[in-house]
Coordinates of C-alpha atoms in Angstrom, one line a residue:
M1 CA 0.0 0.0 0.0
S2 CA 2.8 2.4 0.8
D3 CA 4.6 1.6 -2.5
P4 CA 4.8 4.8 -4.5
N5 CA 4.8 2.7 -7.7
A6 CA 1.3 1.3 -6.9
P7 CA -1.2 1.8 -9.7
R8 CA -3.7 4.7 -9.4
G9 CA -6.8 3.6 -7.6
A10 CA -5.2 0.6 -5.9
I11 CA -6.6 1.7 -2.5
A12 CA -10.1 2.1 -3.9
D13 CA -9.9 -1.3 -5.5
L14 CA -8.7 -2.9 -2.3
A15 CA -11.5 -1.2 -0.3
K16 CA -14.1 -2.7 -2.7
Q17 CA -12.5 -6.2 -2.5
V18 CA -12.3 -6.3 1.3
Q19 CA -15.4 -4.2 1.9
I20 CA -13.7 -1.7 4.2
P21 CA -14.2 2.1 3.8
K22 CA -11.5 3.8 1.7
T23 CA -10.9 6.3 4.4
T24 CA -9.9 3.5 6.8
I25 CA -7.4 2.1 4.4
Y26 CA -6.0 5.6 3.8
I27 CA -5.6 6.1 7.5
W28 CA -3.9 2.7 7.8
N29 CA -1.6 3.7 4.9
R30 CA -0.7 7.0 6.6
E31 CA 0.0 5.2 9.9
L32 CA 2.2 2.7 8.1
K33 CA 4.2 5.5 6.4
D34 CA 4.5 7.4 9.7
Q35 CA 5.8 4.2 11.4
I36 CA 8.4 3.7 8.7
D37 CA 9.4 7.3 9.1
R38 CA 9.8 6.9 12.8
Q39 CA 12.0 3.8 12.3
D40 CA 14.2 5.6 9.8
P41 CA 13.8 9.4 9.8
T42 CA 16.3 9.8 7.0
K43 CA 14.1 7.7 4.6
R44 CA 12.0 10.7 3.3
T45 CA 14.5 13.5 3.9
P46 CA 17.0 14.6 1.3
A47 CA 20.5 13.7 2.3
S48 CA 21.6 17.4 2.2
L49 CA 19.1 18.1 5.1
W50 CA 20.2 15.2 7.3
S51 CA 21.4 16.0 10.8
S52 CA 25.0 15.7 11.7
E53 CA 24.3 12.6 13.8
A54 CA 22.4 10.9 10.9
K55 CA 25.4 11.6 8.6
F56 CA 27.8 10.2 11.1
Q57 CA 25.6 7.1 11.5
A58 CA 25.6 6.7 7.7
V59 CA 29.4 6.9 7.7
L60 CA 29.6 4.3 10.5
A61 CA 27.1 2.0 8.8
T62 CA 29.0 2.0 5.5
A63 CA 32.5 1.7 6.9
T64 CA 32.7 -2.0 6.5
M65 CA 30.4 -2.6 3.6
S66 CA 31.5 -4.0 0.3
E67 CA 31.0 -2.1 -2.9
L68 CA 27.9 -4.0 -3.7
Q69 CA 26.4 -3.5 -0.3
L70 CA 27.4 0.2 -0.4
G71 CA 25.7 0.8 -3.7
E72 CA 22.5 -0.8 -2.4
Y73 CA 22.7 1.3 0.8
L74 CA 23.3 4.5 -1.1
R75 CA 20.3 3.8 -3.5
T76 CA 17.9 3.0 -0.6
K77 CA 18.9 6.1 1.4
G78 CA 19.1 8.4 -1.6
I79 CA 22.7 9.4 -0.9
L80 CA 25.4 10.2 -3.5
K81 CA 28.7 8.5 -3.1
E82 CA 30.4 11.9 -3.2
E83 CA 28.3 13.1 -0.3
L84 CA 29.2 10.1 1.7
N85 CA 32.9 10.6 1.0
D86 CA 32.6 14.3 2.1
W87 CA 30.9 13.2 5.3
R88 CA 33.6 10.6 5.9
I89 CA 36.3 13.3 5.5
T90 CA 34.4 15.7 7.7
C91 CA 34.0 13.0 10.4
S92 CA 37.7 12.2 10.3
K93 CA 38.6 15.9 10.7
A94 CA 36.0 16.6 13.4
N95 CA 38.4 16.2 16.3
D96 CA 41.5 17.5 14.7
K97 CA 42.8 20.1 17.2
T98 CA 46.3 20.4 16.0
G99 CA 45.9 20.8 12.3
E100 CA 45.3 23.6 9.9
A101 CA 41.6 23.9 10.8
V102 CA 42.4 25.2 14.3
S103 CA 44.9 27.8 13.0
K104 CA 42.5 28.9 10.3
Y105 CA 39.8 29.2 12.9
R106 CA 42.0 31.2 15.2
S107 CA 43.1 33.6 12.4
A108 CA 39.5 34.0 11.2
L109 CA 38.4 34.7 14.8
A110 CA 41.2 37.3 15.3
S111 CA 40.3 39.1 12.0
E112 CA 36.6 39.1 13.0
K113 CA 37.5 40.6 16.4
V114 CA 39.4 43.4 14.7
R115 CA 36.6 44.0 12.2
S116 CA 34.1 44.0 15.1
K117 CA 36.1 46.6 17.0
K118 CA 36.4 48.8 13.9
F119 CA 32.7 48.7 13.4
E120 CA 32.1 49.4 17.0
S121 CA 34.3 52.5 17.0
E122 CA 32.7 53.7 13.8
L123 CA 29.3 53.3 15.3
N124 CA 30.3 55.2 18.4
R125 CA 31.7 58.0 16.3
K126 CA 28.5 58.2 14.3
E127 CA 26.3 58.2 17.4
K128 CA 28.3 61.1 18.8
A129 CA 28.0 63.0 15.6
L130 CA 24.2 62.3 15.5
A131 CA 23.8 63.5 19.1
E132 CA 25.8 66.7 18.4
T133 CA 23.7 67.4 15.3
Y134 CA 20.5 66.8 17.3
T135 CA 21.7 69.2 20.0
L136 CA 22.6 71.9 17.5
L137 CA 19.2 71.6 15.8
E138 CA 17.4 71.9 19.2
L139 CA 19.5 75.0 20.0
L140 CA 18.6 76.6 16.6
R141 CA 14.9 75.7 17.2
K142 CA 14.9 77.3 20.7
S143 CA 17.2 80.3 19.8
P144 CA 16.4 83.8 21.2
G145 CA 14.9 84.7 17.8
D146 CA 11.9 82.7 18.9
L147 CA 11.1 85.2 21.7
S148 CA 10.4 88.0 19.2
G149 CA 6.7 87.2 19.2
T150 CA 6.3 87.5 23.0
K151 CA 7.5 90.1 25.4
R152 CA 8.6 89.7 28.9
S153 CA 6.0 90.5 31.5
N154 CA 8.2 92.9 33.4
D155 CA 8.6 95.4 30.5
L156 CA 7.1 98.8 31.5
P157 CA 4.7 99.3 28.6
F158 CA 3.1 95.9 29.2
R159 CA 2.7 96.2 33.0
S160 CA -0.8 96.4 34.3
P161 CA -1.9 99.8 35.6
T162 CA -1.9 98.5 39.2
C163 CA 1.8 97.8 39.2
K164 CA 2.7 101.5 38.3

């Protein structure tokens, strides 16, 4: 039932033969596919999306296989031989702490730190310039020229007659 090469209408024909509702057979079919997926989660997932652990398990499983067994395994799992070889190389270099990988990582990390400090100082400079510009704009907005429309209350011509 879960064979993707089954002819169209196979489930409907089966439902008629055994006199069970089609929906029941479809539910059973879905449950069977889910059960297969739980047993082997990599079965329906493209190899490029496998987790690191699944790739490692594939490398372990194929380590002692003959070419014939390896070919069958690769076909059933949907893996390319080149992918498996890349995974094998990655697994062998995973714990290499003295090789080029560490020195490349350290140099890349140092350059990223320098780059980060450069960006940080540039950001601080721009923030200061922005704050200064804002302050200048506020001062211009609140300059003494704004007081031309209003007079102070203690000027003589505007005092009330009771204050004279």
